[in-house]
CSV table of C-alpha atoms in Angstrom, one decimal:
chain,number,residue,atom,x,y,z
A,1,MET,CA,14.6,13.3,-44.3
A,2,ALA,CA,12.2,13.3,-41.6
A,3,ASP,CA,11.2,16.7,-40.1
A,4,VAL,CA,12.0,16.4,-36.4
A,5,ILE,CA,10.2,18.8,-34.0
A,6,LEU,CA,10.8,17.2,-30.6
A,7,GLU,CA,13.5,14.7,-29.6
A,8,MET,CA,14.0,13.6,-26.2
A,9,LYS,CA,16.8,11.3,-25.2
A,10,ASN,CA,17.7,9.3,-22.1
A,11,ILE,CA,15.3,11.1,-19.8
A,12,THR,CA,15.4,9.8,-16.3
A,13,LYS,CA,13.5,11.2,-13.3
A,14,GLU,CA,13.4,10.1,-9.8
A,15,PHE,CA,10.8,10.9,-6.8
A,16,PRO,CA,11.6,9.3,-3.4
A,17,GLY,CA,11.8,5.8,-3.6
A,18,VAL,CA,10.3,5.8,-7.2
A,19,LYS,CA,12.2,5.9,-10.7
A,20,ALA,CA,9.2,7.3,-12.9
A,21,LEU,CA,11.6,7.4,-15.8
A,22,ASP,CA,14.3,5.3,-16.7
A,23,ASN,CA,16.3,6.6,-19.9
A,24,VAL,CA,13.3,7.4,-21.9
A,25,ASN,CA,13.4,8.2,-25.7
A,26,LEU,CA,10.7,10.1,-27.6
A,27,VAL,CA,11.0,11.2,-31.3
A,28,VAL,CA,7.9,13.3,-32.7
A,29,GLU,CA,8.0,14.5,-36.3
A,30,ARG,CA,6.4,18.3,-37.3
A,31,GLY,CA,2.8,18.1,-38.4
A,32,GLU,CA,1.9,14.6,-36.9
A,33,ILE,CA,-0.4,13.4,-34.3
A,34,HIS,CA,1.8,11.3,-31.8
A,35,ALA,CA,-0.1,9.1,-29.1
A,36,LEU,CA,1.9,8.4,-25.5
A,37,ILE,CA,0.4,5.0,-24.1
A,38,GLY,CA,1.2,3.1,-21.2
A,39,GLU,CA,-0.5,1.7,-17.9
A,40,ASN,CA,-1.2,4.1,-15.2
A,41,GLY,CA,2.0,4.9,-13.6
A,42,ALA,CA,4.1,4.3,-16.6
A,43,GLY,CA,5.5,7.6,-16.9
A,44,LYS,CA,3.4,9.6,-19.7
A,45,SER,CA,2.5,12.4,-17.7
A,46,THR,CA,5.8,12.9,-16.0
A,47,LEU,CA,7.8,12.8,-19.2
A,48,MET,CA,5.3,15.5,-20.7
A,49,ASN,CA,5.8,17.8,-17.5
A,50,VAL,CA,9.7,17.4,-17.9
A,51,LEU,CA,9.1,18.7,-21.5
A,52,SER,CA,6.9,21.5,-20.2
A,53,GLY,CA,9.1,22.7,-17.5
A,54,ILE,CA,6.8,21.8,-14.7
A,55,TYR,CA,9.6,19.5,-13.6
A,56,PRO,CA,12.4,22.0,-14.2
A,57,TYR,CA,15.6,21.2,-15.5
A,58,GLY,CA,18.2,20.1,-12.9
A,59,THR,CA,15.2,17.9,-11.4
A,60,TYR,CA,15.9,14.9,-14.0
A,61,THR,CA,18.9,13.8,-16.4
A,62,GLY,CA,18.8,13.7,-20.0
A,63,ASP,CA,18.3,16.5,-22.6
A,64,PHE,CA,15.9,17.1,-25.2
A,65,TYR,CA,15.7,19.2,-28.3
A,66,TYR,CA,12.9,21.1,-29.7
A,67,ASN,CA,13.4,22.4,-33.4
A,68,GLY,CA,17.0,21.2,-33.0
A,69,GLU,CA,17.9,23.5,-30.0
A,70,LEU,CA,18.5,22.2,-26.6
A,71,CYS,CA,15.8,23.3,-24.2
A,72,GLN,CA,16.4,23.2,-20.2
A,73,PHE,CA,13.2,25.0,-19.2
A,74,LYS,CA,12.7,25.9,-15.5
A,75,THR,CA,9.2,27.1,-15.8
A,76,LEU,CA,6.2,26.3,-17.8
A,77,LYS,CA,6.2,30.1,-19.0
A,78,GLU,CA,9.8,29.3,-20.7
A,79,SER,CA,8.3,26.4,-22.5
A,80,GLU,CA,5.1,28.4,-23.6
A,81,ALA,CA,7.5,31.0,-24.8
A,82,LYS,CA,8.6,28.3,-27.2
A,83,ASN,CA,5.2,28.0,-28.4
A,84,ILE,CA,4.7,24.4,-26.5
A,85,VAL,CA,1.6,24.2,-24.3
A,86,ILE,CA,0.1,21.3,-22.2
A,87,ILE,CA,-3.4,20.9,-21.4
A,88,HIS,CA,-3.7,19.1,-18.0
A,89,GLN,CA,-6.6,16.3,-17.5
A,90,GLU,CA,-7.9,18.5,-14.9
A,91,LEU,CA,-8.9,21.6,-16.5
A,92,ALA,CA,-7.1,24.8,-15.1
A,93,LEU,CA,-10.4,27.0,-15.9
A,94,ILE,CA,-12.0,29.5,-12.8
A,95,PRO,CA,-15.7,28.7,-13.2
A,96,LEU,CA,-16.7,32.3,-12.1
A,97,LEU,CA,-14.6,34.0,-14.8
A,98,SER,CA,-15.8,34.7,-18.3
A,99,ILE,CA,-14.2,32.6,-21.2
A,100,GLY,CA,-12.1,35.8,-22.1
A,101,GLU,CA,-10.7,36.4,-18.7
A,102,ASN,CA,-9.9,32.8,-18.5
A,103,MET,CA,-8.2,32.6,-21.8
A,104,PHE,CA,-5.8,35.5,-21.1
A,105,LEU,CA,-5.2,35.0,-17.5
A,106,GLY,CA,-1.5,35.5,-16.7
A,107,ASN,CA,-0.9,36.6,-20.2
A,108,GLU,CA,-3.5,39.9,-20.1
A,109,ILE,CA,-3.6,42.4,-23.1
A,110,LYS,CA,-2.7,45.7,-21.7
A,111,ASN,CA,-2.7,49.1,-23.3
A,112,LYS,CA,0.4,51.5,-23.2
A,113,ALA,CA,-0.6,52.5,-19.5
A,114,GLY,CA,-0.6,49.1,-18.2
A,115,ILE,CA,-4.2,48.6,-18.2
A,116,ILE,CA,-5.8,45.6,-19.3
A,117,ASP,CA,-7.6,46.4,-22.4
A,118,TRP,CA,-10.9,44.3,-22.3
A,119,ASN,CA,-12.4,45.2,-25.7
A,120,LYS,CA,-9.0,43.9,-27.5
A,121,THR,CA,-9.4,40.7,-24.9
A,122,TYR,CA,-12.7,39.9,-25.8
A,123,ALA,CA,-12.1,40.3,-29.4
A,124,GLU,CA,-8.8,38.2,-29.4
A,125,ALA,CA,-10.8,35.6,-27.3
A,126,GLU,CA,-13.6,35.4,-29.8
A,127,LYS,CA,-11.0,35.0,-32.7
A,128,HIS,CA,-9.3,31.7,-31.1
A,129,MET,CA,-12.7,30.5,-30.3
A,130,ARG,CA,-13.8,30.4,-33.9
A,131,GLN,CA,-10.5,28.7,-34.6
A,132,VAL,CA,-12.0,26.0,-32.5
A,133,GLY,CA,-15.5,26.1,-33.6
A,134,LEU,CA,-16.9,27.3,-30.1
A,135,ASN,CA,-19.7,29.2,-30.9
A,136,GLU,CA,-20.1,31.2,-27.7
A,137,SER,CA,-19.8,35.0,-26.3
A,138,ALA,CA,-16.4,35.7,-24.7
A,139,HIS,CA,-18.2,37.0,-21.8
A,140,THR,CA,-19.9,33.5,-21.1
A,141,LEU,CA,-19.1,32.3,-17.5
A,142,ILE,CA,-16.9,28.8,-17.8
A,143,LYS,CA,-19.7,27.7,-15.3
A,144,ASP,CA,-22.0,28.1,-17.7
A,145,ILE,CA,-20.7,25.9,-20.5
A,146,GLY,CA,-20.3,22.0,-20.5
A,147,THR,CA,-17.1,20.0,-20.1
A,148,GLY,CA,-16.8,19.6,-23.9
A,149,LYS,CA,-17.0,23.6,-24.3
A,150,GLN,CA,-14.4,23.9,-21.5
A,151,GLN,CA,-12.0,21.6,-23.5
A,152,LEU,CA,-12.4,23.8,-26.4
A,153,VAL,CA,-11.6,26.7,-24.6
A,154,GLU,CA,-8.5,25.5,-23.2
A,155,ILE,CA,-7.4,24.6,-26.8
A,156,ALA,CA,-8.4,28.2,-27.8
A,157,LYS,CA,-6.3,29.5,-24.8
A,158,ALA,CA,-3.4,27.3,-26.5
A,159,PHE,CA,-4.0,29.1,-29.7
A,160,SER,CA,-3.8,32.7,-28.0
A,161,LYS,CA,0.1,31.3,-27.2
A,162,ASN,CA,0.5,30.6,-30.8
A,163,VAL,CA,0.9,27.1,-30.1
A,164,LYS,CA,3.0,24.7,-32.6
A,165,LEU,CA,3.4,21.8,-30.2
A,166,LEU,CA,0.0,20.8,-28.3
A,167,ILE,CA,0.1,18.3,-25.5
A,168,LEU,CA,-3.0,16.9,-24.3
A,169,ASP,CA,-3.6,14.8,-21.5
A,170,GLU,CA,-6.4,12.4,-21.3
A,171,PRO,CA,-8.3,15.4,-23.7
A,172,THR,CA,-11.8,13.2,-23.7
A,173,SER,CA,-11.9,11.3,-20.2
A,174,SER,CA,-14.8,13.6,-19.2
A,175,LEU,CA,-16.2,13.8,-22.6
A,176,ASN,CA,-19.1,11.7,-24.1
A,177,ASP,CA,-18.7,9.9,-27.4
A,178,GLU,CA,-20.0,12.6,-29.4
A,179,ASP,CA,-18.0,15.4,-27.7
A,180,ALA,CA,-14.8,13.5,-27.8
A,181,LYS,CA,-15.5,12.4,-31.7
A,182,MET,CA,-15.7,16.1,-32.4
A,183,LEU,CA,-12.5,17.0,-30.4
A,184,LEU,CA,-10.4,14.5,-32.4
A,185,ASP,CA,-11.7,15.6,-35.4
A,186,LEU,CA,-10.4,19.0,-34.5
A,187,LEU,CA,-7.3,17.8,-33.8
A,188,MET,CA,-7.2,15.9,-37.1
A,189,GLU,CA,-8.0,19.4,-39.1
A,190,PHE,CA,-5.5,21.2,-36.9
A,191,LYS,CA,-2.8,18.7,-38.3
A,192,LYS,CA,-3.6,19.8,-41.8
A,193,GLN,CA,-2.5,23.3,-40.8
A,194,GLY,CA,0.6,21.9,-39.6
A,195,LEU,CA,0.0,21.8,-35.9
A,196,THR,CA,2.0,19.0,-33.8
A,197,SER,CA,0.1,17.2,-31.2
A,198,ILE,CA,1.1,14.7,-28.6
A,199,ILE,CA,-2.0,12.9,-26.9
A,200,ILE,CA,-2.0,10.8,-23.9
A,201,THR,CA,-5.3,8.6,-23.7
A,202,HIS,CA,-6.1,5.2,-22.2
A,203,LYS,CA,-9.0,5.2,-25.3
A,204,LEU,CA,-7.3,2.9,-27.6
A,205,ASN,CA,-10.1,3.4,-30.3
A,206,GLU,CA,-9.2,7.0,-30.2
A,207,ILE,CA,-5.5,6.4,-30.8
A,208,ILE,CA,-6.7,3.9,-33.9
A,209,TYR,CA,-8.8,6.9,-35.1
A,210,CYS,CA,-6.6,9.7,-34.9
A,211,ALA,CA,-2.8,9.0,-34.3
A,212,ASP,CA,0.1,8.4,-36.8
A,213,LYS,CA,2.3,7.1,-34.3
A,214,ALA,CA,2.0,5.7,-30.9
A,215,THR,CA,5.0,5.3,-28.4
A,216,ILE,CA,4.4,2.9,-25.7
A,217,ILE,CA,6.0,3.4,-22.1
A,218,ARG,CA,6.1,0.5,-19.6
A,219,ASP,CA,7.5,1.0,-16.1
A,220,GLY,CA,9.3,4.2,-16.9
A,221,SER,CA,11.1,2.7,-20.3
A,222,THR,CA,10.5,3.2,-23.6
A,223,ILE,CA,9.2,0.1,-25.2
A,224,GLU,CA,8.6,0.8,-28.8
A,225,THR,CA,6.8,3.2,-31.2
A,226,LEU,CA,4.3,2.0,-33.6
A,227,VAL,CA,3.7,3.7,-36.9
A,228,LYS,CA,0.1,3.6,-38.6
A,229,GLY,CA,0.7,2.1,-42.0
A,230,VAL,CA,3.8,0.4,-41.3
A,231,ASP,CA,3.3,-1.5,-38.4
A,232,GLU,CA,0.3,-3.4,-37.1
A,233,PHE,CA,-1.7,-0.7,-35.5
A,234,SER,CA,-4.6,-2.2,-33.6
A,235,GLU,CA,-5.9,-2.3,-30.0
A,236,ASP,CA,-4.5,-5.7,-29.5
A,237,ARG,CA,-1.3,-5.1,-30.6
A,238,ILE,CA,-1.0,-1.7,-28.4
A,239,ILE,CA,-2.2,-3.9,-25.3
A,240,LYS,CA,0.3,-6.4,-25.9
A,241,GLY,CA,3.1,-3.6,-25.8
A,242,MET,CA,1.5,-1.8,-22.7
A,243,VAL,CA,0.9,-4.6,-20.5
A,244,GLY,CA,3.7,-7.2,-21.9
A,245,ARG,CA,1.3,-9.8,-22.9
A,246,SER,CA,-2.1,-10.2,-25.2
A,247,MET,CA,-5.2,-9.9,-23.4
A,248,ASP,CA,-7.5,-12.3,-25.0
A,249,ASP,CA,-10.5,-11.1,-22.9
A,250,ARG,CA,-10.9,-7.6,-22.0
A,251,TYR,CA,-13.7,-8.6,-19.5
A,252,PRO,CA,-13.1,-11.7,-17.0
A,253,GLU,CA,-15.5,-14.4,-17.4
A,254,ARG,CA,-17.9,-15.3,-14.5
A,255,GLU,CA,-21.0,-17.0,-13.9
A,256,HIS,CA,-24.0,-15.0,-13.7
A,257,ASN,CA,-25.6,-16.3,-10.5
A,258,VAL,CA,-28.1,-13.5,-9.8
A,259,GLN,CA,-30.2,-14.4,-6.9
A,260,GLU,CA,-34.2,-13.8,-6.2
A,261,ASP,CA,-33.4,-11.8,-3.2
A,262,VAL,CA,-33.5,-7.9,-4.0
A,263,SER,CA,-31.1,-5.8,-2.2
A,264,LEU,CA,-31.6,-2.6,-3.4
A,265,GLU,CA,-35.1,-1.1,-5.0
A,266,VAL,CA,-36.2,2.5,-5.7
A,267,LYS,CA,-39.6,3.2,-6.2
A,268,ASN,CA,-40.7,6.7,-8.0
A,269,TRP,CA,-37.6,8.5,-7.2
A,270,THR,CA,-37.6,12.2,-7.8
A,271,VAL,CA,-34.7,14.8,-7.3
A,272,HIS,CA,-34.7,18.5,-7.7
A,273,HIS,CA,-31.7,20.5,-8.1
A,274,PRO,CA,-30.2,21.6,-5.0
A,275,LEU,CA,-29.7,25.4,-6.3
A,276,TYR,CA,-33.0,25.5,-8.6
A,277,PRO,CA,-35.6,23.6,-6.8
A,278,GLU,CA,-38.0,24.2,-9.6
A,279,LYS,CA,-35.6,21.9,-11.8
A,280,VAL,CA,-36.4,18.2,-11.6
A,281,VAL,CA,-33.2,16.3,-12.2
A,282,ASP,CA,-34.4,12.7,-11.8
A,283,ASP,CA,-38.2,12.2,-12.6
A,284,ASN,CA,-40.1,9.5,-11.0
A,285,ILE,CA,-37.0,6.8,-11.4
A,286,SER,CA,-37.8,2.9,-10.3
A,287,PHE,CA,-35.2,0.2,-10.6
A,288,LYS,CA,-33.9,-2.8,-8.6
A,289,VAL,CA,-30.6,-4.8,-8.3
A,290,HIS,CA,-30.7,-8.4,-6.9
A,291,LYS,CA,-28.1,-10.2,-5.0
A,292,GLY,CA,-25.2,-11.3,-7.1
A,293,GLU,CA,-26.1,-8.8,-9.8
A,294,ILE,CA,-24.2,-6.1,-11.7
A,295,ILE,CA,-26.5,-3.5,-13.2
A,296,GLY,CA,-25.7,-0.6,-15.4
A,297,PHE,CA,-26.8,2.9,-16.3
A,298,SER,CA,-25.9,4.1,-19.5
A,299,GLY,CA,-26.8,7.8,-20.8
A,300,LEU,CA,-25.3,11.0,-22.2
A,301,GLN,CA,-23.9,13.4,-19.9
A,302,GLY,CA,-26.7,15.3,-18.2
A,303,ALA,CA,-28.8,12.1,-18.3
A,304,GLY,CA,-29.0,12.5,-14.2
A,305,ARG,CA,-27.2,9.4,-13.3
A,306,THR,CA,-24.7,10.7,-11.1
A,307,GLU,CA,-27.3,12.7,-9.4
A,308,LEU,CA,-29.5,9.6,-9.0
A,309,ALA,CA,-26.4,7.7,-7.5
A,310,MET,CA,-25.7,10.5,-4.9
A,311,SER,CA,-29.3,11.2,-3.9
A,312,ILE,CA,-29.6,7.5,-2.8
A,313,PHE,CA,-26.4,7.6,-1.1
A,314,GLY,CA,-27.4,9.4,2.1
A,315,LYS,CA,-29.4,12.3,-0.1
A,316,SER,CA,-25.9,13.5,-0.6
A,317,TYR,CA,-26.9,15.6,-3.8
A,318,GLY,CA,-30.2,17.4,-4.3
A,319,THR,CA,-33.3,18.9,-2.6
A,320,ASP,CA,-37.0,18.0,-1.8
A,321,ILE,CA,-36.1,14.1,-2.8
A,322,SER,CA,-39.2,12.0,-2.7
A,323,GLY,CA,-40.0,8.4,-3.3
A,324,GLU,CA,-39.2,5.2,-1.5
A,325,LEU,CA,-35.9,3.3,-1.2
A,326,TYR,CA,-35.8,-0.5,0.1
A,327,LEU,CA,-32.6,-2.3,1.3
A,328,PHE,CA,-33.1,-6.2,1.4
A,329,GLY,CA,-37.0,-5.5,1.4
A,330,LYS,CA,-37.1,-3.2,4.5
A,331,LYS,CA,-38.4,0.4,3.8
A,332,THR,CA,-35.3,2.9,4.7
A,333,ASN,CA,-34.9,6.6,4.9
A,334,LEU,CA,-31.0,7.4,4.7
A,335,LYS,CA,-30.8,10.7,5.9
A,336,ASN,CA,-27.2,11.2,5.3
A,337,PRO,CA,-23.8,9.4,3.7
A,338,GLU,CA,-22.9,8.2,7.5
A,339,ALA,CA,-26.2,6.3,7.5
A,340,ALA,CA,-25.6,5.0,4.2
A,341,ILE,CA,-22.2,3.7,4.8
A,342,HIS,CA,-23.6,1.9,7.9
A,343,ALA,CA,-26.4,0.5,6.1
A,344,GLY,CA,-24.1,-1.2,3.8
A,345,LEU,CA,-23.7,1.2,0.8
A,346,ALA,CA,-20.7,2.6,-0.9
A,347,TYR,CA,-20.4,5.2,-3.4
A,348,ILE,CA,-17.2,5.6,-5.5
A,349,THR,CA,-17.3,9.0,-7.1
A,350,GLU,CA,-16.4,9.8,-10.8
A,351,ASP,CA,-14.2,12.7,-9.4
A,352,ARG,CA,-11.6,11.0,-7.3
A,353,LYS,CA,-9.7,14.4,-6.9
A,354,THR,CA,-12.3,16.6,-5.8
A,355,ASN,CA,-14.8,14.3,-4.1
A,356,GLY,CA,-13.0,11.1,-3.4
A,357,LEU,CA,-10.0,11.7,-2.0
A,358,LEU,CA,-7.9,13.9,0.4
A,359,LEU,CA,-4.8,14.2,-2.0
A,360,ASN,CA,-2.5,16.2,0.7
A,361,GLU,CA,-3.2,13.1,3.0
A,362,SER,CA,-1.9,9.5,3.3
A,363,ILE,CA,-3.2,6.2,1.8
A,364,ARG,CA,-3.5,5.2,5.2
A,365,PHE,CA,-5.5,8.5,6.1
A,366,ASN,CA,-7.7,7.9,3.1
A,367,THR,CA,-8.4,4.3,3.7
A,368,THR,CA,-9.7,4.2,7.0
A,369,LEU,CA,-11.5,7.6,6.9
A,370,PRO,CA,-15.0,6.4,6.1
A,371,ARG,CA,-15.0,4.1,8.9
A,372,LEU,CA,-12.9,5.2,11.7
A,373,ASP,CA,-14.9,3.2,14.4
A,374,LYS,CA,-13.6,-0.2,12.7
A,375,VAL,CA,-10.1,0.8,13.5
A,376,SER,CA,-11.0,2.6,17.0
A,377,ASN,CA,-11.1,1.8,20.7
A,378,HIS,CA,-13.5,4.3,22.5
A,379,SER,CA,-13.1,6.8,20.0
A,380,ILE,CA,-9.3,6.7,19.9
A,381,ILE,CA,-7.6,5.6,16.9
A,382,ASP,CA,-5.7,2.2,17.1
A,383,ARG,CA,-2.5,3.6,14.7
A,384,ASP,CA,-1.1,-0.1,14.5
A,385,LYS,CA,-4.5,-1.4,13.1
A,386,GLU,CA,-5.1,1.3,11.0
A,387,LYS,CA,-1.4,0.6,9.2
A,388,ASN,CA,-2.4,-3.1,9.1
A,389,VAL,CA,-6.0,-2.3,7.5
A,390,ALA,CA,-4.3,0.1,5.0
A,391,GLU,CA,-1.3,-2.2,4.0
A,392,GLU,CA,-3.8,-5.0,3.5
A,393,MET,CA,-6.2,-2.9,1.3
A,394,LYS,CA,-3.1,-1.5,-0.6
A,395,ASN,CA,-2.2,-5.2,-1.3
A,396,GLU,CA,-5.6,-6.3,-2.2
A,397,MET,CA,-6.1,-3.4,-4.6
A,398,GLY,CA,-2.5,-3.9,-6.0
A,399,THR,CA,-1.7,0.0,-5.7
A,400,LYS,CA,1.5,0.8,-6.8
A,401,THR,CA,3.4,2.7,-4.1
A,402,PRO,CA,6.6,2.3,-1.9
A,403,THR,CA,4.7,3.2,1.3
A,404,ILE,CA,1.1,3.6,2.8
A,405,GLU,CA,2.2,7.1,4.2
A,406,GLN,CA,2.5,8.2,0.4
A,407,LYS,CA,0.4,11.3,-0.1
A,408,VAL,CA,-2.7,10.0,-2.3
A,409,GLY,CA,-1.9,13.3,-4.8
A,410,ASN,CA,1.5,11.8,-5.6
A,411,LEU,CA,0.3,8.7,-7.0
A,412,SER,CA,-0.7,8.2,-10.7
A,413,GLY,CA,-4.5,8.5,-11.7
A,414,GLY,CA,-4.9,4.6,-12.0
A,415,ASN,CA,-3.0,4.4,-8.6
A,416,GLN,CA,-5.3,6.9,-7.0
A,417,GLN,CA,-8.2,5.2,-8.3
A,418,LYS,CA,-7.1,2.0,-6.7
A,419,ALA,CA,-6.6,3.8,-3.5
A,420,LEU,CA,-10.2,5.0,-3.6
A,421,LEU,CA,-11.7,1.7,-4.1
A,422,GLY,CA,-9.6,0.4,-1.3
A,423,LYS,CA,-11.1,3.0,0.9
A,424,TRP,CA,-14.6,2.1,0.1
A,425,MET,CA,-14.1,-1.7,0.2
A,426,PHE,CA,-12.6,-1.4,3.6
A,427,THR,CA,-16.3,-0.3,4.7
A,428,GLU,CA,-17.2,-3.8,3.5
A,429,PRO,CA,-20.3,-2.9,1.5
A,430,ASP,CA,-23.2,-5.0,0.3
A,431,ILE,CA,-24.1,-2.5,-2.7
A,432,LEU,CA,-21.2,-1.0,-4.6
A,433,ILE,CA,-22.3,2.1,-6.3
A,434,MET,CA,-19.4,2.8,-9.3
A,435,ASP,CA,-19.6,6.0,-11.2
A,436,GLU,CA,-17.4,5.9,-14.1
A,437,PRO,CA,-15.0,3.5,-12.0
A,438,THR,CA,-12.5,3.3,-15.0
A,439,ARG,CA,-12.2,6.6,-16.2
A,440,GLY,CA,-8.9,7.6,-17.3
A,441,ILE,CA,-7.3,4.4,-16.2
A,442,ASP,CA,-5.5,2.0,-18.4
A,443,VAL,CA,-6.5,-1.4,-19.6
A,444,GLY,CA,-4.5,-3.6,-17.1
A,445,ALA,CA,-6.0,-1.4,-14.4
A,446,LYS,CA,-9.5,-1.8,-15.7
A,447,TYR,CA,-9.4,-5.3,-15.7
A,448,ASP,CA,-8.4,-5.6,-12.1
A,449,ILE,CA,-11.4,-3.6,-11.2
A,450,TYR,CA,-13.7,-5.9,-13.4
A,451,CYS,CA,-12.1,-8.8,-11.2
A,452,LEU,CA,-13.1,-7.1,-8.1
A,453,MET,CA,-16.9,-6.6,-9.4
A,454,ASN,CA,-17.0,-10.3,-10.3
A,455,LYS,CA,-15.7,-11.1,-6.8
A,456,MET,CA,-18.3,-8.9,-5.2
A,457,VAL,CA,-21.0,-10.6,-6.8
A,458,ALA,CA,-19.9,-13.9,-6.6
A,459,ASP,CA,-20.0,-13.5,-2.6
A,460,GLY,CA,-23.6,-12.3,-2.9
A,461,LYS,CA,-23.1,-8.6,-3.0
A,462,SER,CA,-24.6,-6.3,-5.4
A,463,VAL,CA,-22.7,-3.7,-7.9
A,464,VAL,CA,-24.5,-0.6,-9.6
A,465,MET,CA,-22.0,0.6,-12.4
A,466,ILE,CA,-22.6,4.3,-14.2
A,467,SER,CA,-20.3,4.4,-17.4
A,468,SER,CA,-20.3,6.3,-20.4
A,469,GLU,CA,-18.3,3.2,-22.1
A,470,MET,CA,-20.9,0.8,-23.7
A,471,PRO,CA,-19.0,-1.9,-24.3
A,472,GLU,CA,-17.9,-1.8,-20.8
A,473,LEU,CA,-21.6,-2.0,-19.7
A,474,LEU,CA,-22.2,-5.0,-22.0
A,475,GLY,CA,-19.1,-6.8,-20.9
A,476,MET,CA,-19.9,-6.7,-17.4
A,477,CYS,CA,-23.3,-6.1,-16.4
A,478,ASP,CA,-26.7,-8.3,-16.4
A,479,ARG,CA,-29.1,-5.6,-16.7
A,480,ILE,CA,-28.8,-1.9,-18.4
A,481,TYR,CA,-30.9,0.5,-17.4
A,482,VAL,CA,-30.9,3.5,-20.0
A,483,MET,CA,-31.4,7.1,-18.9
A,484,ASN,CA,-32.0,10.6,-20.5
A,485,GLU,CA,-32.7,14.0,-19.2
A,486,GLY,CA,-33.8,12.6,-15.6
A,487,ARG,CA,-36.0,9.8,-17.0
A,488,LEU,CA,-35.8,6.1,-17.4
A,489,LEU,CA,-36.0,5.2,-21.1
A,490,ALA,CA,-35.5,1.2,-21.1
A,491,GLU,CA,-34.6,-1.9,-19.0
A,492,LEU,CA,-32.2,-4.0,-21.1
A,493,ASN,CA,-31.0,-7.7,-20.9
A,494,ALA,CA,-27.0,-7.1,-21.2
A,495,ARG,CA,-26.6,-10.2,-23.0
A,496,GLU,CA,-29.2,-9.5,-25.7
A,497,THR,CA,-28.7,-6.1,-26.3
A,498,THR,CA,-26.2,-3.9,-28.5
A,499,GLN,CA,-24.9,-0.3,-28.4
A,500,GLU,CA,-27.0,0.4,-31.5
A,501,GLU,CA,-30.4,-0.6,-29.4
A,502,ILE,CA,-29.1,1.7,-26.5
A,503,MET,CA,-28.2,4.8,-28.5
A,504,GLY,CA,-31.5,3.9,-30.3
A,505,TYR,CA,-33.4,4.7,-27.1
A,506,ILE,CA,-31.4,7.8,-26.1
A,507,LEU,CA,-31.6,9.2,-29.8
A,508,ARG,CA,-35.3,8.8,-29.8
A,509,ASP,CA,-35.8,10.5,-26.8
A,510,SER,CA,-33.2,13.6,-27.2
């Protein structure tokens, strides 16, 4: 007989104008890794927020049982008291506090006098850090460790709460392939020790690698649960469940009509760190992109790709920037992002929540923000025109929302990404720089973004794509530049190269 640790029955959750969950059912057995998958907006994170008490009892209908006990959590602390811990995609760590301070924040270890016992705090922190293989001092500040180690801090924090059911929402979305595999291997090791995990991820290869079961949710309803070793457990099978149809080609076909005209050329571009001017972040970089061309930048985290893109986009990153920038053959000095926008550049940041969108503002507000002059008469915003263009961009991007007045922060991750795309497509760019444009979104939404890229280059525009997913670069680009530690290592024809060749350049230089 199955040893069930969690059973969720007929969970229904509504928001104004949207039924996020519609009679969802989920059964998780003790000691398994259970993947929860579906398109953006399917309801995965909502379901886990119900389980963890973020959406308290009374705001949804249905029941769930944990260890056979009916649970009606009203706060996150109540679920944690039952050893259920959720780790969100946006890590809840304070950069200027130490690992130890972060680990016990809100759960401080105190002596009999009610004063924090720092010796015990740091000793306990290092004990849990060893559990997850994190070889750092507990006194180290969060800002001084990379994203992969920060993810380990969150898991160590969960162990400090004696976790029995661990929920991870897109745990590898900000990690490179090496760190992501290390994290998944860690989960599989914890599984041997009896830990139960629920993982939400859009990286289907990760599901195939580590999950025992996969429950698919589509449009707020449970579709099916696939069991490894019993059902077909392949990427194609999972995609069919997610989108309701098979996707024979992940990357839409296009004619590679690259023109001779160069839209953007960068020569001998060097960028220094804004806080540590002696540190060179990008060292003597030269590249170009033609009209009708998609070029890609590959590299590990810290390679300098994002910094390069931001420095080109109106010097929005870096100091002591030197080199030459040409737009359509003309030498240009873009002093700020506004100048870059008016020159025909757009930059889609990898961090949509912090740098890309104003989450407390509406879709309408965000859409027109980069070019208010396009919806204004004599510096006065024409509200009717603003609404019309926001509605037009919402429809063109396929953003799922009942109204353009919806706050962007209330949208799913994929729909936030579409709102971000709509914001920059509204500026009508000639050159679109996309930094990790498909991070944390599902295969259907990815396909929509790929189609948008193809449409741009078919119209003679240019696209520069930074991506940590090599299959994506190979599937979408004409040429790929390989970077490592701020230097350009190679320029490759995307149709003639392989993942192994790209990694070969990086590893030889590491």
